[in-house]
JSON list of C-alpha atoms in Angstrom, two decimals:
[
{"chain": "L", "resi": 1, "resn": "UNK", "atom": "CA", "xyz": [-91.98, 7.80, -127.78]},
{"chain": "L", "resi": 2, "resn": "UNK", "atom": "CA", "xyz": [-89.68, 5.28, -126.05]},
{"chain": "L", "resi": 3, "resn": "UNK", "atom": "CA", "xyz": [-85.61, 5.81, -125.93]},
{"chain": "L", "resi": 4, "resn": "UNK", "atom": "CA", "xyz": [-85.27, 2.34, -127.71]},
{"chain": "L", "resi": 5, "resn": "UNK", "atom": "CA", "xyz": [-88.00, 3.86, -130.69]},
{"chain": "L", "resi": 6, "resn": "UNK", "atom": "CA", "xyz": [-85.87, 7.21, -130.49]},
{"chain": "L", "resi": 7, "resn": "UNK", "atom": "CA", "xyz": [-82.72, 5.23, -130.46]},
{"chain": "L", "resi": 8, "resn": "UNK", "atom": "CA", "xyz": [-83.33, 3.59, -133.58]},
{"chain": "L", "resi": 9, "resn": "UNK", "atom": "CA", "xyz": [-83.66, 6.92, -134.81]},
{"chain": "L", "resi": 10, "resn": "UNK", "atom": "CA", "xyz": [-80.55, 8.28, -134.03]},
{"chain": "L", "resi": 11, "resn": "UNK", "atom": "CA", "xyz": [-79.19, 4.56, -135.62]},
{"chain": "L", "resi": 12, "resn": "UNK", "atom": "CA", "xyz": [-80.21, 5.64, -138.73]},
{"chain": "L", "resi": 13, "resn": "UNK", "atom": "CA", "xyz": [-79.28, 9.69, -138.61]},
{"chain": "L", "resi": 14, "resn": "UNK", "atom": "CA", "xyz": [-75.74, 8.81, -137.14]},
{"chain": "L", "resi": 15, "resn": "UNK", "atom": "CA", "xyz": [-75.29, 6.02, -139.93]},
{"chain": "L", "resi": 16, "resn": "UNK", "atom": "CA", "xyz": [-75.79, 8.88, -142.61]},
{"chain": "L", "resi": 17, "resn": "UNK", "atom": "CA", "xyz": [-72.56, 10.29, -143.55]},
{"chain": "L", "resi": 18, "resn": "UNK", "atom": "CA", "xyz": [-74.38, 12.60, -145.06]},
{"chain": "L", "resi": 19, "resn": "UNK", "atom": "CA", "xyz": [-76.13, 13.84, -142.46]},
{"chain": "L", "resi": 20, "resn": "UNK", "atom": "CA", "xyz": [-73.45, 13.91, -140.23]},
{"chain": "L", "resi": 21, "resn": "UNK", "atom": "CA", "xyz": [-70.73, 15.30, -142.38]},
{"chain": "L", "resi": 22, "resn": "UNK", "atom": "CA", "xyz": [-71.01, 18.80, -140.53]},
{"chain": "L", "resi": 23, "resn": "UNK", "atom": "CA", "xyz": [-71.11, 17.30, -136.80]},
{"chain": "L", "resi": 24, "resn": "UNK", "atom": "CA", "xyz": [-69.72, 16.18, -133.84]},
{"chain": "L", "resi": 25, "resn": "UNK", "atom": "CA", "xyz": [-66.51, 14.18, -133.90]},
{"chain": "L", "resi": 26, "resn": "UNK", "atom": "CA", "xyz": [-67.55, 11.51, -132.36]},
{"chain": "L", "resi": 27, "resn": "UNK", "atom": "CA", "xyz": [-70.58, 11.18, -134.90]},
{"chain": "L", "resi": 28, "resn": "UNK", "atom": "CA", "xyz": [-67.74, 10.19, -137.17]},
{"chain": "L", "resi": 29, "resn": "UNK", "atom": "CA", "xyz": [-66.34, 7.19, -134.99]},
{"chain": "L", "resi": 30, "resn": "UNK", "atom": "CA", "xyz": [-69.10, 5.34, -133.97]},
{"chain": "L", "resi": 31, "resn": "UNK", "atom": "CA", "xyz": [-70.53, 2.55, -136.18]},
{"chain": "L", "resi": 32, "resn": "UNK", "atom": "CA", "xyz": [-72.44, 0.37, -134.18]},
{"chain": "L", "resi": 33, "resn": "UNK", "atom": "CA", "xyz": [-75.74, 0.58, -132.27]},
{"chain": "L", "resi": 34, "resn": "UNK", "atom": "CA", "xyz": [-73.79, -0.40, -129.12]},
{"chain": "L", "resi": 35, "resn": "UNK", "atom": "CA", "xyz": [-71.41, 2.86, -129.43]},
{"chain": "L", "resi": 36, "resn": "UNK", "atom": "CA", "xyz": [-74.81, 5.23, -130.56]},
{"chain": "L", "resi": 37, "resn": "UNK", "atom": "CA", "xyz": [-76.30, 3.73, -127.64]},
{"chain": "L", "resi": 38, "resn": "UNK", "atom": "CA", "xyz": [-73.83, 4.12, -125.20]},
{"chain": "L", "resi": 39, "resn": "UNK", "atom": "CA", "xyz": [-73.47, 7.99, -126.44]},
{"chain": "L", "resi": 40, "resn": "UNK", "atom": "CA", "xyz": [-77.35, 8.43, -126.13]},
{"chain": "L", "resi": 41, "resn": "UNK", "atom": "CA", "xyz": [-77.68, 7.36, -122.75]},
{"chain": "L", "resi": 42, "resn": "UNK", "atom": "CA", "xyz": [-74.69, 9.03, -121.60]},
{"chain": "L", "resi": 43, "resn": "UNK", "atom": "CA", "xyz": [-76.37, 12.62, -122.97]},
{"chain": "L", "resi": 44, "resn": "UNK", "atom": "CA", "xyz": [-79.14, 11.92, -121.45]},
{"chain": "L", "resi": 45, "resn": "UNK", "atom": "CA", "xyz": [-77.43, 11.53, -117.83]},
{"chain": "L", "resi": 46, "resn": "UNK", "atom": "CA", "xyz": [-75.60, 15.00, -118.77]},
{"chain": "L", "resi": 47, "resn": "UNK", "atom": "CA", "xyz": [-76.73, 17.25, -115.95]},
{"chain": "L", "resi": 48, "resn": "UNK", "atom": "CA", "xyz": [-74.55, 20.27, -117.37]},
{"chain": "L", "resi": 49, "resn": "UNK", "atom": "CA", "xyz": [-76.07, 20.61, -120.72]},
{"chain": "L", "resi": 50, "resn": "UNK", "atom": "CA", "xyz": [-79.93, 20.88, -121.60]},
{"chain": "L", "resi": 51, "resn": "UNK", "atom": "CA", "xyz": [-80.91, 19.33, -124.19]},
{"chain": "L", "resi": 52, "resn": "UNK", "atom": "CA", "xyz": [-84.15, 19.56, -125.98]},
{"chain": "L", "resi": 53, "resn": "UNK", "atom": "CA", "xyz": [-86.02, 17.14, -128.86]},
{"chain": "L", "resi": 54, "resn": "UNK", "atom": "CA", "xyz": [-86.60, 19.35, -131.92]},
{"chain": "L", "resi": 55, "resn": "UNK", "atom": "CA", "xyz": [-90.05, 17.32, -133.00]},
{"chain": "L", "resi": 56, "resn": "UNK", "atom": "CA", "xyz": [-92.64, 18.84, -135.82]},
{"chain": "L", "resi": 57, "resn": "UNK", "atom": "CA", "xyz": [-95.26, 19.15, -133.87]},
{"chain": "L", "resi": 58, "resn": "UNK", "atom": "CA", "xyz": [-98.07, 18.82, -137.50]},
{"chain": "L", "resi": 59, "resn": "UNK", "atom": "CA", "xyz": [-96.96, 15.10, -137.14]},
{"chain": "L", "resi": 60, "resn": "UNK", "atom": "CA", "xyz": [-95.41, 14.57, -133.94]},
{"chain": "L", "resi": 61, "resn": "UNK", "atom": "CA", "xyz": [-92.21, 13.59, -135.91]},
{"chain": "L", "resi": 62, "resn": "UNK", "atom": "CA", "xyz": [-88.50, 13.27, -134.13]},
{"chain": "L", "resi": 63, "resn": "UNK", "atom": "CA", "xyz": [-86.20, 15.40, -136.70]},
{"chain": "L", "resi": 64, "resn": "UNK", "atom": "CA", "xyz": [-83.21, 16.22, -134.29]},
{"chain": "L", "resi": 65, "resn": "UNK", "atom": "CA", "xyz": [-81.95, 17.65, -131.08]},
{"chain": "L", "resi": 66, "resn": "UNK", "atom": "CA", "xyz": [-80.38, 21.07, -129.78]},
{"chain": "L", "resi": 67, "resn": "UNK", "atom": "CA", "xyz": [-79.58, 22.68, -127.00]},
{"chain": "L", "resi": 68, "resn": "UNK", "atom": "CA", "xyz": [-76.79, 24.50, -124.69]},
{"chain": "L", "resi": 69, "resn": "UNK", "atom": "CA", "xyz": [-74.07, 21.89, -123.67]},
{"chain": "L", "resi": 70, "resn": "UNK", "atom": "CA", "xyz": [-70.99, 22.78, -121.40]},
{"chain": "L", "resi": 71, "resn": "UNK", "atom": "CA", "xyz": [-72.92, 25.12, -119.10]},
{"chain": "L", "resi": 72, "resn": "UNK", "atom": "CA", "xyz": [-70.98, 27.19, -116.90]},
{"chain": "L", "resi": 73, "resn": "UNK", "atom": "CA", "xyz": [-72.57, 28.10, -114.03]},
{"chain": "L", "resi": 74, "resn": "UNK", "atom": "CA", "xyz": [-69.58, 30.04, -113.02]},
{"chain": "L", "resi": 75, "resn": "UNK", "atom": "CA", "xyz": [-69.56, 32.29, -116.15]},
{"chain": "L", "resi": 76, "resn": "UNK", "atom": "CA", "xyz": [-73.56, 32.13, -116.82]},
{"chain": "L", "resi": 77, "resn": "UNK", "atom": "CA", "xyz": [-72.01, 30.69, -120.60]},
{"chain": "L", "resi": 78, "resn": "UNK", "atom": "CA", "xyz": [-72.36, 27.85, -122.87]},
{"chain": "L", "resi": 79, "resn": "UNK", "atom": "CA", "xyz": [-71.96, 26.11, -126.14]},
{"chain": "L", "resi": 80, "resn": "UNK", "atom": "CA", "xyz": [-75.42, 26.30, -128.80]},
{"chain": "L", "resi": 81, "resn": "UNK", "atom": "CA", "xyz": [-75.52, 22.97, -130.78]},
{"chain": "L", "resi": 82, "resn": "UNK", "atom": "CA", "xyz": [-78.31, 21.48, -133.43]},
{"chain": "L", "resi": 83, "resn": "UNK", "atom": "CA", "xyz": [-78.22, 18.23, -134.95]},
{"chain": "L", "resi": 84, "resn": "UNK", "atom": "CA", "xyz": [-81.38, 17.96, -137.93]},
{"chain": "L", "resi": 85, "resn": "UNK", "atom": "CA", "xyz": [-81.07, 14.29, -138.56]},
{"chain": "L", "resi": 86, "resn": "UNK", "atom": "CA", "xyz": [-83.91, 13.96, -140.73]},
{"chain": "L", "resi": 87, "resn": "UNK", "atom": "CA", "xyz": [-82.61, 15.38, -144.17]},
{"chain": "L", "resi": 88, "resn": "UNK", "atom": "CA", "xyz": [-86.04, 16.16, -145.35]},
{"chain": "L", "resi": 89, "resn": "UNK", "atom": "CA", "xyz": [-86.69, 19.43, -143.06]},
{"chain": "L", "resi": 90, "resn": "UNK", "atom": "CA", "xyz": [-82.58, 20.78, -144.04]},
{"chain": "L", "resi": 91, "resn": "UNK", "atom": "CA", "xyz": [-83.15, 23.85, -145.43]},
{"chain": "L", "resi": 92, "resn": "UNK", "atom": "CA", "xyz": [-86.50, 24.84, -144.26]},
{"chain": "L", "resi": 93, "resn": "UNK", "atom": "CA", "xyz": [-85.35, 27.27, -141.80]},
{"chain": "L", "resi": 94, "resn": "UNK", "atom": "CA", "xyz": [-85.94, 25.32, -138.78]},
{"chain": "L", "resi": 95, "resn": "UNK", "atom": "CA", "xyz": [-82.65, 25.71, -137.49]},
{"chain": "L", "resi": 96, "resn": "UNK", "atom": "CA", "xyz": [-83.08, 29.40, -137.46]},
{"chain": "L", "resi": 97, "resn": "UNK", "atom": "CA", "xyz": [-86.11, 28.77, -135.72]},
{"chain": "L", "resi": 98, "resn": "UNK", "atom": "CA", "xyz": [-84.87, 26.52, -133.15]},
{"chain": "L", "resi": 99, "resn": "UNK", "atom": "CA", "xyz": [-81.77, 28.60, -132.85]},
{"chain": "L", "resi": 100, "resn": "UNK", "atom": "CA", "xyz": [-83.65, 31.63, -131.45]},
{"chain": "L", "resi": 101, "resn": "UNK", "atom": "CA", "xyz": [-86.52, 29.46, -129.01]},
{"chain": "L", "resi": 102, "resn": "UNK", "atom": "CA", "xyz": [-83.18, 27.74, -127.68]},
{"chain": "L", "resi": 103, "resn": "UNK", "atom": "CA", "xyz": [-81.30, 30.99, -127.84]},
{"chain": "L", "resi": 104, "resn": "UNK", "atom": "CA", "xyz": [-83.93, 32.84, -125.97]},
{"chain": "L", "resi": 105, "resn": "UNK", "atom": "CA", "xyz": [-84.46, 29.59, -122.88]},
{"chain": "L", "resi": 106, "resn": "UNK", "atom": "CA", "xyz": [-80.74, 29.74, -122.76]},
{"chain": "L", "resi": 107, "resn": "UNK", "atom": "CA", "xyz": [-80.84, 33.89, -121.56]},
{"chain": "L", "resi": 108, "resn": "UNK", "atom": "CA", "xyz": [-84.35, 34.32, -119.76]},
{"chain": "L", "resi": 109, "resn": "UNK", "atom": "CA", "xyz": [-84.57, 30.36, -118.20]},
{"chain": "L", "resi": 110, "resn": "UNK", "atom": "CA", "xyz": [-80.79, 29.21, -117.28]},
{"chain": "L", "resi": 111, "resn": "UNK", "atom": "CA", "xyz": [-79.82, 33.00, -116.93]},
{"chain": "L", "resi": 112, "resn": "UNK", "atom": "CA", "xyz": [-77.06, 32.78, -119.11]},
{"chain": "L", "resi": 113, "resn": "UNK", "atom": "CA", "xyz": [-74.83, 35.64, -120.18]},
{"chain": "L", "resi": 114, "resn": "UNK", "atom": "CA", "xyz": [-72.91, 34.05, -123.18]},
{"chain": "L", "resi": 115, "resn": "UNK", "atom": "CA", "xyz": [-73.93, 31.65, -125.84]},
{"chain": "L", "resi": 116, "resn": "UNK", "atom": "CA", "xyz": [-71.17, 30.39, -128.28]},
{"chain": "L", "resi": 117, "resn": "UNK", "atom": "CA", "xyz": [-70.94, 28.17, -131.08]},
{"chain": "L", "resi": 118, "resn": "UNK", "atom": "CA", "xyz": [-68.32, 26.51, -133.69]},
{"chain": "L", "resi": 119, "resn": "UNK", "atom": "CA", "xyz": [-69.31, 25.29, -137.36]},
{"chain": "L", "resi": 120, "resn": "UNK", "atom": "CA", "xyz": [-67.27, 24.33, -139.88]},
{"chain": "L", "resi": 121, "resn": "UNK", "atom": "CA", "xyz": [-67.09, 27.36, -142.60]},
{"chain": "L", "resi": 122, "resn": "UNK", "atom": "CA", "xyz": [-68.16, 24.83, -145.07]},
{"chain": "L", "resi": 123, "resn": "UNK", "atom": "CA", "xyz": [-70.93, 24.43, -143.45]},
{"chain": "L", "resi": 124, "resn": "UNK", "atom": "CA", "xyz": [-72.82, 27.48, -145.26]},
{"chain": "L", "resi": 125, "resn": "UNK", "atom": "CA", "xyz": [-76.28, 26.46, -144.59]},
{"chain": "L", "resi": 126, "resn": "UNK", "atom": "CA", "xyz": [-75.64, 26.64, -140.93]},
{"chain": "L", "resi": 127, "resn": "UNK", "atom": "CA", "xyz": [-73.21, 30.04, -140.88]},
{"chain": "L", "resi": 128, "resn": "UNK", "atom": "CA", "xyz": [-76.58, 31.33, -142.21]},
{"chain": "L", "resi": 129, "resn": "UNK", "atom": "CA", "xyz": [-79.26, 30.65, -139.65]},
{"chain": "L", "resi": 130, "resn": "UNK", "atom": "CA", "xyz": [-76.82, 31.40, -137.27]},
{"chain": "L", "resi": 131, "resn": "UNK", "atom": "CA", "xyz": [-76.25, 34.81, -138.85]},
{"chain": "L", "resi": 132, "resn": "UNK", "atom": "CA", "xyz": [-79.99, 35.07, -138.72]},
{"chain": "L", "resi": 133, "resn": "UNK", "atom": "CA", "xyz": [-80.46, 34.01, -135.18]},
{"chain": "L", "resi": 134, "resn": "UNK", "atom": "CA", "xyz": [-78.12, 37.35, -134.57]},
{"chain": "L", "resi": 135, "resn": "UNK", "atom": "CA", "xyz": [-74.75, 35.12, -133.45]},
{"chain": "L", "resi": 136, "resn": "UNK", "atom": "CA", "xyz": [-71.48, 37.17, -134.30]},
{"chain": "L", "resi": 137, "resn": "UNK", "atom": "CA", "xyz": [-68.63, 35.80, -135.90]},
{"chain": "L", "resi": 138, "resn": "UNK", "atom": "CA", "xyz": [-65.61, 36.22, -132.77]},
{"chain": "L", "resi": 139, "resn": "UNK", "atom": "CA", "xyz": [-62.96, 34.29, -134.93]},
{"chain": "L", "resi": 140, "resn": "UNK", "atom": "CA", "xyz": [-61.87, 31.45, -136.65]},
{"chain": "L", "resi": 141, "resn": "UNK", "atom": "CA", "xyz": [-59.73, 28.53, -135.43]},
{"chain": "L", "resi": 142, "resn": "UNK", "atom": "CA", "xyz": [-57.58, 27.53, -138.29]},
{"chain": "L", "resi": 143, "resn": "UNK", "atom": "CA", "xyz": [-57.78, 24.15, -139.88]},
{"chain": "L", "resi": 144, "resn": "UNK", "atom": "CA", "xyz": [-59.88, 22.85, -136.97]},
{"chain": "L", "resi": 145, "resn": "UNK", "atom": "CA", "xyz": [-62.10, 20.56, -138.84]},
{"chain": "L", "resi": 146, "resn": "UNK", "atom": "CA", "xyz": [-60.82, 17.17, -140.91]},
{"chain": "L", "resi": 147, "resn": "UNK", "atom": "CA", "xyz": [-63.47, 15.53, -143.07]},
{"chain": "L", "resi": 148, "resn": "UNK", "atom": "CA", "xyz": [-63.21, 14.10, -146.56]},
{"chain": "L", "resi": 149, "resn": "UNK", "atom": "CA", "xyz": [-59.28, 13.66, -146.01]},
{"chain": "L", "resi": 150, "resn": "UNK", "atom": "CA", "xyz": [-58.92, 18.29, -145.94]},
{"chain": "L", "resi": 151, "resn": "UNK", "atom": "CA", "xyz": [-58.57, 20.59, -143.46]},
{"chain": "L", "resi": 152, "resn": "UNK", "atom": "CA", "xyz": [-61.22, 23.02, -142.98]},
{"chain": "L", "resi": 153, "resn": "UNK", "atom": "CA", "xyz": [-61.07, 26.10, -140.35]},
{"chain": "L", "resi": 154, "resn": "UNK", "atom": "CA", "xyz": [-64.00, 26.26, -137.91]},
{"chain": "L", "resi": 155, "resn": "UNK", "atom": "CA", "xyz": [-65.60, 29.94, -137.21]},
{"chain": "L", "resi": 156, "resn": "UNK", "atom": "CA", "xyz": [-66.81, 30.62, -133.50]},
{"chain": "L", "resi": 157, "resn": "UNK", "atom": "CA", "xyz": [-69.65, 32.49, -133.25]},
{"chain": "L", "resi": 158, "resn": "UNK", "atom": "CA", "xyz": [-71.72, 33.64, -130.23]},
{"chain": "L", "resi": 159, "resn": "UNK", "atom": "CA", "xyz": [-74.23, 35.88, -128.48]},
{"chain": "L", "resi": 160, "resn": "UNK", "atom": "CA", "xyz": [-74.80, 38.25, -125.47]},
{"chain": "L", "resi": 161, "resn": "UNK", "atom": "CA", "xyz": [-77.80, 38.46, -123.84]}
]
């Protein structure tokens, strides 16, 4: 698949408010193409994060991305994040699945130490396959997270080798 056919993908996921209710920041500021573009190419020069395609492999089918961003070489740490974009697999315990393969790269491949995560603690879906993927809760950062015009605190989570 070509970035411009996987771009158009992301068009559509990042245009879902739906489907982005639970993520990134910046999903909630950019509108156009030209912004989703510019943030696509720029992850894909990231050299300190590694970032993998989550595809389902019965249909060859893009349905997100994941990965460990904000590597620290330093501290043999980093930060867990999954984006599903395709609302049709949420639920389907993929993320628990992906969690652990990602989980697992992250300790025996980039020799990391520490994995760590935030989500939103309205976000129960995700608190879940987290729990699953055997992430701790560490603490919670207090009113952390603004969508729909409230507060919400964010939990941080992570995971020793």
């Amino acid at each position: 698949m070509y970035n411009y056919q996987i771009k158009n993908i992301f068009f559509q996921w990042i245009k879902d408010k739906e489907v982005i209710r639970y993520s990134l920041s910046i999903f909630q500021k950019m509108k156009s193409n030209i912004e989703i573009s510019h943030w696509f190419d720029m992850l894909l020069l990231d050299k300190s994060s590694y970032n993998k395609a989550i595809v389902d492999k019965t249909n060859e089918k893009l349905i997100g991305y994941t990965g460990i961003a904000q590597i620290s070489e330093t501290n043999l740490s980093g930060e867990y994040f999954i984006f599903i974009g395709d609302k049709s697999y949420h639920g389907k315990g993929i993320g628990t699945f992906v969690t652990k393969e990602i989980v697992n790269k992250g300790f025996q491949e980039l020799g990391l130490n520490r994995i760590m995560l935030t989500v939103s603690e309205k976000n129960i879906g995700a608190i879940k396959a987290y729990t699953k993927a055997n992430f701790k809760i560490e603490g919670v950062m207090k009113q952390a997270f603004y969508r729909e015009g409230k507060f919400h605190d964010k939990v941080i989570m992570a995971i020793l080798r």
